[in-house]
Coordinates of C-alpha atoms in Angstrom, one line a residue:
Chain A
M1 CA 66.2 62.7 88.5
L2 CA 67.3 64.2 91.7
L3 CA 70.6 65.5 90.5
A4 CA 71.8 65.9 86.9
L5 CA 75.1 67.2 85.6
K6 CA 74.8 67.9 81.8
Q7 CA 78.0 68.3 79.8
V8 CA 79.8 70.0 82.6
T9 CA 83.3 71.4 81.8
K10 CA 85.6 73.4 84.0
V11 CA 89.0 74.7 83.1
F12 CA 91.3 76.4 85.6
N13 CA 93.9 79.1 84.5
E14 CA 92.6 78.9 80.9
G15 CA 95.0 80.3 78.4
T16 CA 98.1 80.2 80.7
I17 CA 100.9 77.6 81.0
D18 CA 99.1 76.4 84.1
E19 CA 96.0 75.6 82.2
K20 CA 94.3 72.5 83.8
V21 CA 91.1 70.9 82.5
A22 CA 89.5 69.8 85.8
L23 CA 86.3 68.4 84.3
R24 CA 85.7 67.3 80.7
S25 CA 82.1 67.3 79.6
I26 CA 80.8 65.3 82.6
N27 CA 77.4 63.7 82.6
L28 CA 76.0 62.3 85.8
T29 CA 72.5 61.6 87.1
L30 CA 71.4 60.5 90.5
A31 CA 68.0 59.0 91.1
P32 CA 66.3 59.6 94.5
G33 CA 67.8 57.4 97.1
D34 CA 71.0 56.7 95.2
F35 CA 74.2 56.5 97.3
V36 CA 77.1 57.0 94.9
T37 CA 80.7 56.7 96.0
I38 CA 83.4 58.4 93.9
I39 CA 87.0 57.3 93.7
G40 CA 89.9 58.6 91.7
S41 CA 93.5 59.8 92.0
N42 CA 94.5 63.3 93.1
G43 CA 93.6 65.8 90.4
A44 CA 90.9 63.6 88.9
G45 CA 88.3 66.4 89.3
K46 CA 86.3 64.9 92.2
S47 CA 86.4 67.9 94.4
T48 CA 85.8 70.3 91.5
M49 CA 82.7 68.3 90.7
M50 CA 81.5 68.6 94.3
N51 CA 82.2 72.4 94.3
I52 CA 80.3 72.8 91.1
I53 CA 77.3 70.9 92.5
S54 CA 77.3 72.9 95.7
G55 CA 77.6 76.2 93.8
R56 CA 81.0 77.2 95.2
L57 CA 82.4 77.0 91.7
F58 CA 80.5 77.6 88.4
P59 CA 81.0 75.5 85.3
D60 CA 82.5 77.0 82.2
T61 CA 79.9 75.2 80.1
G62 CA 77.1 72.7 80.9
S63 CA 74.4 72.8 83.5
V64 CA 73.5 71.5 87.0
W65 CA 70.0 70.3 87.8
I66 CA 68.4 69.5 91.1
N67 CA 64.9 68.1 91.4
G68 CA 64.4 68.9 87.7
K69 CA 65.3 72.6 88.3
D70 CA 68.2 74.3 86.5
V71 CA 70.3 75.6 89.4
T72 CA 73.4 76.4 87.4
S73 CA 73.2 80.1 88.1
L74 CA 72.2 79.8 91.8
R75 CA 74.9 80.7 94.3
E76 CA 76.1 78.4 97.1
H77 CA 73.8 79.8 99.8
E78 CA 70.8 79.7 97.5
R79 CA 71.5 76.0 96.6
A80 CA 72.1 75.1 100.2
R81 CA 68.4 74.9 100.5
Y82 CA 68.6 71.5 98.8
I83 CA 72.1 70.4 99.8
G84 CA 73.8 69.2 103.0
R85 CA 77.5 69.1 102.9
V86 CA 80.4 67.7 105.0
F87 CA 84.0 68.8 104.2
Q88 CA 87.3 67.0 104.5
D89 CA 88.6 69.4 107.1
P90 CA 86.8 68.8 110.4
L91 CA 87.3 72.5 111.1
A92 CA 85.4 73.6 108.0
G93 CA 81.9 72.5 108.9
T94 CA 81.4 74.2 112.3
A95 CA 81.9 77.5 113.9
P96 CA 84.5 77.1 116.7
N97 CA 83.7 80.1 118.9
M98 CA 80.0 79.2 119.0
T99 CA 78.4 76.5 121.3
I100 CA 77.2 73.1 120.1
E101 CA 73.6 74.2 120.4
E102 CA 74.3 77.5 118.5
N103 CA 75.9 75.5 115.7
L104 CA 72.9 73.2 115.5
A105 CA 70.6 76.2 115.5
L106 CA 72.5 77.7 112.6
A107 CA 72.2 74.4 110.7
Y108 CA 68.5 74.1 111.6
N109 CA 67.8 77.2 109.7
R110 CA 69.2 75.8 106.4
T111 CA 65.8 75.4 104.9
K112 CA 64.1 78.3 106.6
R113 CA 64.3 82.1 106.5
R114 CA 66.3 83.5 109.3
T115 CA 64.3 85.9 111.6
L116 CA 64.8 87.9 114.8
K117 CA 63.5 85.1 116.9
F118 CA 65.9 83.4 119.3
G119 CA 68.0 80.7 117.6
V120 CA 68.0 78.3 120.5
T121 CA 64.6 77.8 122.2
K122 CA 63.6 75.2 124.8
K123 CA 61.8 73.2 122.2
R124 CA 64.7 73.2 119.8
R125 CA 67.1 72.4 122.6
D126 CA 65.2 69.2 123.3
F127 CA 65.3 68.3 119.6
F128 CA 69.0 69.0 119.4
R129 CA 69.6 66.8 122.5
E130 CA 67.7 64.0 120.9
A131 CA 69.6 64.3 117.6
L132 CA 73.0 64.5 119.3
A133 CA 72.2 61.3 121.3
T134 CA 72.1 59.4 118.0
L135 CA 75.9 60.1 117.7
H136 CA 76.6 58.1 120.9
L137 CA 79.4 60.6 121.8
G138 CA 77.8 62.1 124.8
L139 CA 77.6 65.5 123.1
E140 CA 73.9 65.8 124.2
N141 CA 75.3 66.6 127.7
R142 CA 77.6 69.4 126.4
L143 CA 75.1 71.6 124.5
T144 CA 76.7 74.8 125.8
A145 CA 80.4 73.8 125.2
K146 CA 82.2 75.7 122.5
V147 CA 82.7 73.6 119.4
G148 CA 86.4 74.6 119.3
L149 CA 86.9 72.5 122.4
L150 CA 85.8 69.2 120.6
S151 CA 88.2 66.7 119.1
G152 CA 88.5 66.3 115.3
G153 CA 86.3 63.2 115.3
E154 CA 83.6 64.8 117.5
R155 CA 83.6 67.9 115.3
Q156 CA 83.3 65.8 112.1
A157 CA 80.4 63.8 113.6
L158 CA 78.7 67.0 114.6
S159 CA 79.3 68.4 111.1
L160 CA 77.6 65.2 109.7
L161 CA 74.7 65.7 112.0
M162 CA 74.4 69.4 111.1
A163 CA 74.4 68.6 107.4
T164 CA 71.8 65.8 107.7
F165 CA 69.3 66.4 110.5
T166 CA 67.3 68.7 108.3
K167 CA 67.0 66.0 105.7
P168 CA 68.6 67.6 102.6
D169 CA 67.5 66.5 99.2
L170 CA 71.2 65.8 98.4
L171 CA 74.0 65.0 100.7
L172 CA 77.6 65.8 99.6
L173 CA 80.4 64.1 101.5
D174 CA 83.9 65.3 100.3
E175 CA 86.4 62.9 101.8
H176 CA 84.9 63.5 105.1
T177 CA 86.8 60.8 106.9
A178 CA 90.2 61.4 105.3
A179 CA 91.6 63.7 108.0
L180 CA 90.6 61.4 110.9
D181 CA 92.6 58.7 112.6
P182 CA 91.4 55.1 111.7
A183 CA 89.2 54.6 114.7
R184 CA 87.5 58.0 114.3
A185 CA 87.2 57.5 110.6
E186 CA 85.5 54.1 111.2
L187 CA 83.1 55.7 113.6
V188 CA 82.1 58.5 111.2
T189 CA 81.8 56.0 108.4
E190 CA 79.4 53.9 110.5
L191 CA 77.4 57.0 111.4
T192 CA 77.2 58.0 107.8
K193 CA 75.8 54.7 106.8
E194 CA 73.2 54.8 109.7
I195 CA 72.1 58.3 108.9
V196 CA 71.9 57.9 105.1
E197 CA 69.8 54.7 105.6
K198 CA 67.6 56.3 108.2
Y199 CA 66.6 59.4 106.2
K200 CA 67.0 57.6 102.8
L201 CA 69.3 60.5 101.7
T202 CA 70.5 60.8 98.1
T203 CA 74.2 60.9 98.6
L204 CA 77.4 61.6 96.7
M205 CA 80.5 60.6 98.6
V206 CA 84.1 61.3 97.5
T207 CA 86.7 59.0 99.1
H208 CA 90.3 58.0 98.7
N209 CA 89.6 54.8 100.5
M210 CA 88.6 52.1 97.9
E211 CA 87.5 49.7 100.6
Q212 CA 85.1 52.3 101.9
A213 CA 83.9 53.1 98.4
L214 CA 83.0 49.4 98.0
R215 CA 81.4 49.0 101.3
L216 CA 79.1 52.0 101.1
G217 CA 76.4 52.9 98.6
N218 CA 74.7 51.3 95.7
R219 CA 76.7 52.9 92.9
L220 CA 80.4 53.5 92.4
I221 CA 82.1 55.9 90.0
M222 CA 85.8 56.1 89.1
M223 CA 87.2 59.4 87.8
D224 CA 90.4 60.2 86.1
Q225 CA 91.7 63.4 84.4
G226 CA 88.3 65.1 84.6
Q227 CA 86.3 62.2 83.2
I228 CA 84.1 59.4 84.6
I229 CA 86.0 56.3 83.3
F230 CA 84.2 53.5 85.1
E231 CA 80.9 53.0 86.7
A232 CA 79.3 50.1 88.5
S233 CA 75.9 49.7 90.3
G234 CA 73.7 47.1 91.9
N235 CA 75.0 43.5 91.8
E236 CA 78.0 44.5 89.7
K237 CA 79.1 46.8 92.4
Q238 CA 78.4 44.3 95.1
S239 CA 80.8 41.8 93.5
L240 CA 83.6 44.3 93.0
T241 CA 86.9 44.0 94.9
V242 CA 89.8 46.4 95.3
E243 CA 91.9 44.2 92.9
R244 CA 89.2 44.2 90.3
L245 CA 89.0 48.0 90.5
L246 CA 92.7 48.4 90.0
Q247 CA 92.6 46.0 87.1
E248 CA 89.8 48.0 85.5
F249 CA 91.8 51.1 85.9
Q250 CA 94.8 49.6 84.2
R251 CA 92.7 48.2 81.4
I252 CA 91.1 51.5 80.7
R253 CA 94.0 53.8 81.2
G254 CA 96.8 51.4 80.5
S255 CA 98.8 52.6 83.5
Q256 CA 99.2 52.0 87.2
F257 CA 96.7 53.8 89.4
A258 CA 98.4 57.1 89.8
S259 CA 98.0 57.6 93.6
D260 CA 99.4 55.4 96.2
R261 CA 96.9 56.9 98.6
A262 CA 94.1 55.4 96.5
V263 CA 95.4 52.0 97.2
L264 CA 96.6 52.3 100.7
G265 CA 94.1 54.8 102.1
Chain B
M1 CA 91.0 115.0 140.9
S2 CA 87.7 113.3 141.7
T3 CA 86.0 115.6 139.2
A4 CA 88.4 114.4 136.5
I5 CA 87.7 110.8 137.3
F6 CA 84.0 111.5 137.4
S7 CA 83.9 113.1 133.9
A8 CA 86.2 110.3 132.7
I9 CA 83.6 107.7 133.6
E10 CA 80.9 109.9 132.3
S11 CA 82.5 110.2 128.8
G12 CA 83.6 106.6 129.1
F13 CA 79.9 105.5 128.9
I14 CA 79.4 107.6 125.8
Y15 CA 82.5 106.3 124.1
A16 CA 81.5 102.8 125.2
I17 CA 78.7 102.9 122.6
M18 CA 81.3 103.5 119.9
A19 CA 83.4 100.7 121.4
L20 CA 80.5 98.3 121.2
G21 CA 80.3 99.2 117.5
V22 CA 84.0 98.4 117.1
Y23 CA 83.5 95.1 119.0
L24 CA 80.7 94.1 116.5
S25 CA 82.9 94.7 113.5
F26 CA 86.3 93.7 114.9
R27 CA 85.4 90.7 117.1
I28 CA 82.0 89.4 115.8
L29 CA 82.5 89.9 112.1
D30 CA 86.3 89.7 112.2
F31 CA 86.5 92.8 110.0
P32 CA 88.9 95.5 111.0
D33 CA 86.7 98.4 109.9
L34 CA 88.5 101.8 109.6
T35 CA 85.2 103.5 108.5
V36 CA 84.9 104.3 112.2
D37 CA 87.2 107.3 112.0
G38 CA 84.8 108.9 109.5
S39 CA 81.4 107.7 110.6
F40 CA 82.0 108.9 114.2
V41 CA 82.3 112.5 112.8
T42 CA 79.4 111.9 110.4
G43 CA 77.2 111.2 113.4
A44 CA 78.5 114.3 115.2
A45 CA 78.1 116.4 112.1
V46 CA 74.6 115.3 111.3
A47 CA 73.4 115.8 114.8
A48 CA 75.1 119.1 115.2
V49 CA 73.8 120.6 112.0
L50 CA 70.3 119.4 112.7
I51 CA 70.3 120.8 116.2
V52 CA 71.6 124.1 115.1
N53 CA 68.8 124.2 112.6
G54 CA 66.2 123.7 115.3
T55 CA 65.6 119.9 115.2
N56 CA 64.8 118.1 118.5
P57 CA 68.2 116.8 119.8
F58 CA 66.8 113.3 120.4
L59 CA 65.5 113.1 116.9
A60 CA 68.8 114.5 115.6
S61 CA 70.7 111.7 117.4
A62 CA 68.4 109.1 115.9
V63 CA 69.0 110.5 112.4
A64 CA 72.8 110.4 113.1
L65 CA 72.4 106.7 114.0
L66 CA 70.7 106.0 110.7
V67 CA 73.2 107.9 108.6
G68 CA 76.0 105.9 110.4
F69 CA 74.2 102.7 109.3
V70 CA 74.2 103.8 105.7
A71 CA 78.0 104.7 105.9
G72 CA 78.8 101.3 107.3
S73 CA 76.7 99.5 104.7
V74 CA 78.6 101.2 101.9
T75 CA 81.9 99.8 103.3
G76 CA 80.2 96.4 103.4
I77 CA 79.1 96.8 99.8
L78 CA 82.6 97.9 98.7
H79 CA 84.0 94.7 100.3
T80 CA 81.4 92.1 99.4
K81 CA 80.2 93.3 96.0
G82 CA 83.3 95.3 95.0
K83 CA 85.6 92.6 96.2
I84 CA 87.9 95.2 97.9
N85 CA 90.0 94.1 100.8
P86 CA 88.5 94.8 104.2
L87 CA 91.1 97.3 105.4
L88 CA 91.1 99.1 102.1
S89 CA 87.3 99.3 102.0
G90 CA 87.3 101.0 105.4
I91 CA 90.1 103.4 104.5
L92 CA 88.4 104.4 101.3
M93 CA 85.2 105.1 103.1
M94 CA 87.0 106.9 105.9
I95 CA 88.6 109.3 103.4
A96 CA 85.4 109.7 101.4
L97 CA 83.5 110.6 104.6
Y98 CA 86.0 113.3 105.5
S99 CA 84.8 115.3 102.6
I100 CA 81.2 114.4 103.2
N101 CA 81.5 115.5 106.8
L102 CA 82.8 118.9 105.7
R103 CA 79.9 119.2 103.3
I104 CA 77.4 118.3 106.0
M105 CA 78.8 120.9 108.4
G106 CA 79.6 123.5 105.8
R107 CA 82.8 124.3 107.7
S108 CA 85.3 122.5 109.9
N109 CA 83.6 123.2 113.3
V110 CA 80.0 123.6 114.4
P111 CA 79.7 124.9 118.0
L112 CA 76.6 123.7 120.1
L113 CA 77.2 125.8 123.2
Q114 CA 73.9 127.8 123.3
Q115 CA 71.8 124.9 121.9
D116 CA 69.4 122.5 123.4
T117 CA 71.1 119.1 123.4
V118 CA 70.3 115.7 124.8
M119 CA 72.6 116.6 127.6
T120 CA 71.0 119.9 128.5
A121 CA 67.5 118.4 128.2
M122 CA 68.4 115.5 130.6
T123 CA 70.1 117.9 133.0
E124 CA 67.0 120.1 133.1
A125 CA 64.5 117.2 133.6
W126 CA 66.8 115.8 136.3
Q127 CA 66.9 119.1 138.2
K128 CA 63.2 119.5 138.0
A129 CA 62.8 116.1 139.5
G130 CA 65.3 117.0 142.2
L131 CA 67.2 113.8 141.7
D132 CA 70.6 115.3 142.1
E133 CA 69.9 116.3 145.7
A134 CA 68.8 112.7 146.4
I135 CA 71.9 111.1 144.9
N136 CA 74.3 113.7 146.5
G137 CA 72.6 112.8 149.9
I138 CA 73.6 109.1 149.4
F139 CA 77.1 110.0 148.5
S140 CA 77.5 112.8 151.1
F141 CA 80.1 110.7 153.0
S142 CA 82.5 111.0 150.1
G143 CA 82.4 114.8 150.2
F144 CA 82.3 114.9 146.4
V145 CA 79.5 116.9 144.7
P146 CA 79.5 116.9 140.9
R147 CA 77.8 119.5 138.7
T148 CA 75.0 117.0 137.9
W149 CA 74.5 113.3 138.0
A150 CA 72.0 113.5 135.0
I151 CA 74.5 112.9 132.2
F152 CA 76.4 110.2 134.2
V153 CA 73.3 108.2 134.9
T154 CA 71.5 108.6 131.6
M155 CA 74.6 107.8 129.5
A156 CA 75.3 104.7 131.7
L157 CA 71.7 103.6 131.1
V158 CA 71.9 104.2 127.3
A159 CA 75.2 102.2 127.1
I160 CA 73.8 99.3 129.1
V161 CA 70.5 99.2 127.2
I162 CA 72.5 99.1 123.9
K163 CA 74.7 96.4 125.3
L164 CA 71.6 94.3 126.3
L165 CA 70.0 94.8 122.9
L166 CA 73.2 93.7 121.2
D167 CA 73.4 90.6 123.5
Q168 CA 69.9 89.7 122.5
L169 CA 70.4 90.3 118.8
L170 CA 73.4 88.0 118.7
K171 CA 71.2 85.2 120.1
T172 CA 68.6 85.4 117.3
E173 CA 68.7 83.4 114.1
I174 CA 70.1 86.3 112.2
G175 CA 72.5 87.1 115.1
L176 CA 73.9 83.5 115.0
A177 CA 74.4 83.7 111.3
L178 CA 76.2 87.1 111.8
R179 CA 78.5 85.5 114.4
A180 CA 79.2 82.5 112.2
T181 CA 80.0 84.8 109.3
G182 CA 83.0 86.1 111.4
D183 CA 83.8 82.7 112.8
N184 CA 83.6 80.4 109.7
K185 CA 82.5 82.1 106.5
Q186 CA 82.7 78.9 104.4
M187 CA 80.4 77.0 106.7
V188 CA 77.7 79.7 106.9
S189 CA 77.1 79.7 103.1
S190 CA 76.7 76.0 103.2
F191 CA 73.8 76.6 105.6
S192 CA 71.9 79.0 103.3
A193 CA 73.1 82.2 104.8
N194 CA 74.0 85.0 102.5
T195 CA 77.4 86.2 104.0
D196 CA 77.5 89.3 101.7
W197 CA 74.2 90.5 103.1
L198 CA 75.2 89.7 106.7
T199 CA 78.5 91.5 106.4
I200 CA 76.8 94.6 105.0
F201 CA 74.2 94.5 107.8
G202 CA 76.8 93.9 110.5
L203 CA 79.0 96.8 109.3
G204 CA 75.9 99.0 109.0
L205 CA 74.9 98.2 112.6
S206 CA 78.4 98.7 113.9
N207 CA 78.8 102.2 112.3
A208 CA 75.3 103.1 113.4
L209 CA 76.5 102.7 117.0
V210 CA 79.7 104.6 116.2
A211 CA 77.8 107.5 114.6
F212 CA 75.3 107.6 117.5
S213 CA 78.2 107.8 119.9
G214 CA 79.7 110.6 117.8
A215 CA 76.4 112.5 118.0
L216 CA 76.3 112.2 121.8
V217 CA 80.0 113.2 122.1
A218 CA 79.4 116.3 120.1
Q219 CA 76.5 117.3 122.4
Y220 CA 78.5 116.4 125.4
G221 CA 81.6 118.4 124.3
G222 CA 79.5 121.2 122.9
F223 CA 80.8 121.1 119.3
S224 CA 81.3 118.9 116.2
D225 CA 84.7 119.1 114.6
V226 CA 85.9 117.5 111.3
G227 CA 89.0 116.2 113.1
M228 CA 87.3 114.7 116.1
G229 CA 87.3 111.2 114.6
I230 CA 91.1 110.8 114.0
G231 CA 92.3 107.7 115.7
M232 CA 88.8 106.7 116.8
I233 CA 89.2 103.1 115.6
V234 CA 92.3 102.8 117.8
I235 CA 90.4 104.2 120.8
G236 CA 87.7 101.6 120.1
L237 CA 90.2 98.8 119.8
A238 CA 91.9 100.0 123.0
S239 CA 88.5 99.7 124.8
V240 CA 87.8 96.3 123.4
I241 CA 91.3 94.9 124.2
I242 CA 91.6 96.5 127.6
G243 CA 88.1 95.4 128.5
E244 CA 88.6 91.8 127.4
A245 CA 91.9 91.6 129.2
L246 CA 90.6 92.9 132.5
F247 CA 87.1 91.5 132.6
G248 CA 87.1 88.5 130.4
A249 CA 85.2 87.5 127.3
R250 CA 84.0 84.0 127.8
T251 CA 80.4 84.7 126.7
I252 CA 78.9 87.5 124.5
A253 CA 77.2 89.1 127.5
R254 CA 80.4 89.1 129.4
A255 CA 82.4 90.5 126.5
T256 CA 80.0 93.4 125.8
L257 CA 80.1 94.3 129.5
A258 CA 83.9 94.1 129.3
V259 CA 83.9 96.5 126.4
I260 CA 82.0 99.1 128.3
G261 CA 84.4 98.6 131.2
G262 CA 87.3 98.9 128.9
A263 CA 86.0 102.2 127.4
I264 CA 85.7 103.6 130.9
V265 CA 89.2 102.3 132.0
Y266 CA 90.7 103.9 128.9
R267 CA 89.2 107.3 129.7
I268 CA 90.5 107.0 133.3
I269 CA 94.0 106.1 132.1
L270 CA 93.9 109.0 129.7
A271 CA 92.7 111.5 132.4
L272 CA 95.5 110.3 134.7
A273 CA 98.1 110.5 132.0
L274 CA 97.1 114.0 131.1
R275 CA 97.7 115.1 134.7
V276 CA 101.4 114.3 134.2
K277 CA 103.1 117.7 133.9
F278 CA 105.3 116.7 131.0
L279 CA 102.4 115.6 128.7
E280 CA 100.2 117.9 126.7
T281 CA 96.7 117.5 125.1
G282 CA 98.4 117.0 121.7
D283 CA 100.0 113.8 123.1
V284 CA 96.6 112.1 123.4
K285 CA 97.0 110.1 120.2
L286 CA 100.4 109.0 121.1
I287 CA 99.3 107.9 124.6
T288 CA 96.4 106.1 123.0
A289 CA 98.7 104.2 120.6
V290 CA 101.0 103.3 123.5
I291 CA 98.1 102.0 125.6
V292 CA 96.9 99.8 122.7
M293 CA 100.5 98.5 122.1
I294 CA 100.8 97.6 125.8
A295 CA 97.4 96.1 125.9
L296 CA 98.3 93.9 122.8
I297 CA 101.7 92.9 123.9
V298 CA 101.5 92.4 127.6
P299 CA 98.8 89.7 127.7
N300 CA 100.8 87.7 125.1
M301 CA 103.9 88.0 127.2
I302 CA 102.1 86.9 130.3
A303 CA 100.6 83.9 128.5
A304 CA 104.1 83.0 127.2
Q305 CA 105.5 83.3 130.7
K306 CA 102.8 81.1 132.2
E307 CA 103.3 78.5 129.5
K308 CA 107.1 78.5 130.1
R309 CA 106.5 78.0 133.8
R310 CA 104.0 75.3 133.2
K311 CA 106.4 73.4 131.0
K312 CA 109.2 73.8 133.5
R313 CA 107.0 72.5 136.3
K314 CA 105.9 69.5 134.1
A315 CA 109.6 68.7 133.4
Q316 CA 110.4 68.9 137.1
E317 CA 107.5 66.6 137.9
R318 CA 108.7 64.1 135.3
G319 CA 112.3 64.5 136.6
E320 CA 111.2 63.7 140.2
H321 CA 109.2 60.9 138.9
V322 CA 112.2 59.3 137.2
A323 CA 114.3 59.9 140.3
S324 CA 111.8 58.3 142.7
A325 CA 111.3 55.3 140.3

């Protein structure tokens, strides 16, 4: 198993009137090469789960395993050795006052110890240029432009490249197209598909967009109130439609899907 | 008059080293570090006491630099491991250092007048080599002959070498991570960098420069005093802000050069201000605060004015367009 969550529970504001159980004894395993999409209404626990996998949050009980190793007590920067991550906010994944090549150099060191050698060398610059060309955005000609000058779509595409070009064991995508306009979202979705296939990355993608969740990946998970309530993979997933998903949700929960965004997004 | 400007530039180079330290914490790490008021004196105190006890002044200055690094690191540890707010971590360290500085010196003031210092050593070597005559020859047309060029030139060199080293450091893998820590902390951890460690290291480095500058200022002025660091952070900020406003900060190399320029301009403004009959030496802090206020407010006002004019012009262009159509 590449990733395993075992009996993971997380409660916020425990013992207060604001107490909220974000995750209830979640079990999840990913085999190498799995591409799992996660859907669910707001507050279902999707982002909490991503933060617990990446090490930004720690579970109250339960454990997180990557490559057969218990990483539950490792902090975010220690786990980042195995994990590439793209956030919802296009501003979150890059450093705005640094140039494109400096950002890439920073990402390039994800799996290596940082030294007092120069971050951007001629050899690396060539490599960066080549990698940027795969985005088809012309960024390979703007290596020394500050990232703060890029548009949201360009920054998100760059974030995706930075998270993936060092071939992480696990790729976490946290609604990474949600903040983009439809055309840009489509572009980043296509790039995601291309990159994941090219490097055969094991991927976990949270999305609000059901259509996107159906189109991408070989497995689909639906979450609600801190639990995984529905799962489909292989042929079963291939034959799913948005209507079927909504019916499933009603059948299991006996209510309308809570978030309009989940339907419309 | 020219002597006053000359010594303003001279001391400007020495204070520029402190300003580079402030630039590192304030701009690169985005950490307003008030430790500076204490660590500047710590550097001065350590160097002064070592020199009085017969240590080689160059070695004494190097030790001051190391002690400054430790002081800055402690502030970093208070913030990252102790989870204390940045401003408060600095203030706590500043207050703690006040007592520590008194302990180091054993009293509130240590004079260095009869001692061998970096400054006296450089001046002697310089005179032996006969360099002053050579430089005065070049500048003979100006009719200005300073006491010696030794301190001016060597301090300029020291400041520039430190600037160049800092520029290079900020391009290394560790340097990039350091800059990203101040730019987007969230993102750096997701690329395996330990932001706690980087913050501690960065603040250590910043205060090492500040303490080194303090050690040099003590040797330049001929004494170390427990009160000499009061308002030092504001002087550092003044240098950074004035420098960036006057000389630009588009790249790191440009910004660090601007900081040195800013430190010198600040000293010149101060020298000129003190020539005004009405003002006394005790007014220095007030003048400094006013300079920083002006330096912070005026660029914003100018930018707002420009924006207003730009919008007006645009509106006019649109208006004409409509009229002609």
